[in-house]
Structures are given as C-alpha cells and as structure tokens.
Amino acid sequence: MSRAIVGSYPDTFLSYPKILVSQGPLPVAENAVATLQADDIILFTWADNSNTGIAQPNDKVILVAYFPQGGNIIY
C-alpha cells in the first residue's frame, strides 16, 4: 500500500495499478480484462499462461474488486 497511496496530504488517492495483493514466482496475468455483465456480475478473463515458467493449468487466482462509491471490496 505504501506505493499505491499517491499525492500530498490532504489530496491523496489510491493508484489502483500499484496495489500489490500478492506476490510469488508465478508469471503475471497477461491480457487481463474485467467486464461488467448483467445482474452486477464481473467476468474476469486472461490469457492462458499454463506451462510458462512454473505456471500450471490448475493454478488458482485471487481476484479483487473495489467499488470506491460505497467503499466495498470483494475478493
């Protein structure tokens, strides 16, 4: 979070691309897209990177959605 909070007090804000949720040796998701579907469903898609580095087809992902209007976080 220390890198994600930008600006000078009192005009600070979050730089969403700089927020780090997790880290490790797996390659980052490429071509990641979040699309709002009907009934407030968010569809996350990304390119299959199985067998790139140590990535495997059964790896898991952490998805985080933040809604600044209501301050809600879903993961």
CSV table of C-alpha atoms in Angstrom, one decimal:
chain,number,residue,atom,x,y,z
A,1,MET,CA,0.0,0.0,0.0
A,2,SER,CA,2.9,2.4,0.6
A,3,ARG,CA,3.5,2.6,-3.2
A,4,ALA,CA,-0.2,2.8,-4.0
A,5,ILE,CA,-1.0,5.9,-2.0
A,6,VAL,CA,-0.1,8.9,-4.1
A,7,GLY,CA,-0.4,12.6,-3.8
A,8,SER,CA,0.2,15.0,-0.9
A,9,TYR,CA,-2.0,15.3,2.1
A,10,PRO,CA,-4.9,16.1,2.1
A,11,ASP,CA,-5.1,15.3,-1.6
A,12,THR,CA,-4.1,11.7,-1.5
A,13,PHE,CA,-5.7,8.9,-3.5
A,14,LEU,CA,-5.1,5.2,-4.5
A,15,SER,CA,-3.3,4.4,-7.7
A,16,TYR,CA,-5.0,1.1,-8.4
A,17,PRO,CA,-2.3,-0.4,-10.7
A,18,LYS,CA,0.2,0.0,-7.9
A,19,ILE,CA,-1.7,-2.0,-5.3
A,20,LEU,CA,0.0,-5.3,-4.6
A,21,VAL,CA,-2.4,-8.1,-3.4
A,22,SER,CA,0.1,-11.0,-3.5
A,23,GLN,CA,3.5,-11.9,-4.8
A,24,GLY,CA,5.3,-15.0,-5.8
A,25,PRO,CA,7.2,-16.8,-8.6
A,26,LEU,CA,4.2,-17.2,-11.0
A,27,PRO,CA,4.1,-15.0,-14.1
A,28,VAL,CA,1.5,-12.2,-14.0
A,29,ALA,CA,-1.8,-12.5,-15.9
A,30,GLU,CA,-1.5,-11.2,-19.4
A,31,ASN,CA,-4.3,-9.6,-21.3
A,32,ALA,CA,-6.4,-9.4,-18.1
A,33,VAL,CA,-9.9,-7.9,-18.6
A,34,ALA,CA,-12.8,-7.3,-16.2
A,35,THR,CA,-16.2,-6.8,-17.8
A,36,LEU,CA,-19.4,-5.9,-16.0
A,37,GLN,CA,-22.1,-8.4,-17.0
A,38,ALA,CA,-25.9,-8.4,-16.4
A,39,ASP,CA,-27.0,-8.7,-12.7
A,40,ASP,CA,-23.8,-7.0,-11.5
A,41,ILE,CA,-21.6,-10.0,-12.3
A,42,ILE,CA,-18.0,-9.2,-13.1
A,43,LEU,CA,-16.4,-11.5,-15.7
A,44,PHE,CA,-12.6,-11.8,-15.4
A,45,THR,CA,-10.6,-13.2,-18.3
A,46,TRP,CA,-6.9,-13.5,-19.1
A,47,ALA,CA,-4.6,-15.3,-21.5
A,48,ASP,CA,-3.8,-18.9,-20.6
A,49,ASN,CA,-0.2,-18.9,-19.5
A,50,SER,CA,-0.1,-22.6,-18.5
A,51,ASN,CA,3.4,-24.1,-18.7
A,52,THR,CA,5.0,-20.6,-18.9
A,53,GLY,CA,7.8,-20.6,-16.2
A,54,ILE,CA,6.3,-22.6,-13.4
A,55,ALA,CA,2.6,-21.9,-14.2
A,56,GLN,CA,0.3,-24.9,-14.4
A,57,PRO,CA,-3.3,-25.4,-15.6
A,58,ASN,CA,-4.6,-25.9,-12.1
A,59,ASP,CA,-3.1,-22.7,-10.5
A,60,LYS,CA,-5.5,-20.5,-8.6
A,61,VAL,CA,-6.0,-16.8,-8.8
A,62,ILE,CA,-7.0,-14.1,-6.4
A,63,LEU,CA,-9.4,-11.6,-7.8
A,64,VAL,CA,-10.2,-8.3,-6.0
A,65,ALA,CA,-12.9,-5.8,-6.9
A,66,TYR,CA,-13.1,-2.4,-5.2
A,67,PHE,CA,-16.1,-0.2,-5.5
A,68,PRO,CA,-15.0,3.3,-4.3
A,69,GLN,CA,-18.5,4.8,-4.3
A,70,GLY,CA,-19.6,2.5,-1.4
A,71,GLY,CA,-16.1,1.5,-0.2
A,72,ASN,CA,-16.9,-2.1,-0.9
A,73,ILE,CA,-14.2,-4.7,-1.5
A,74,ILE,CA,-15.0,-8.2,-2.9
A,75,TYR,CA,-12.4,-11.0,-3.3
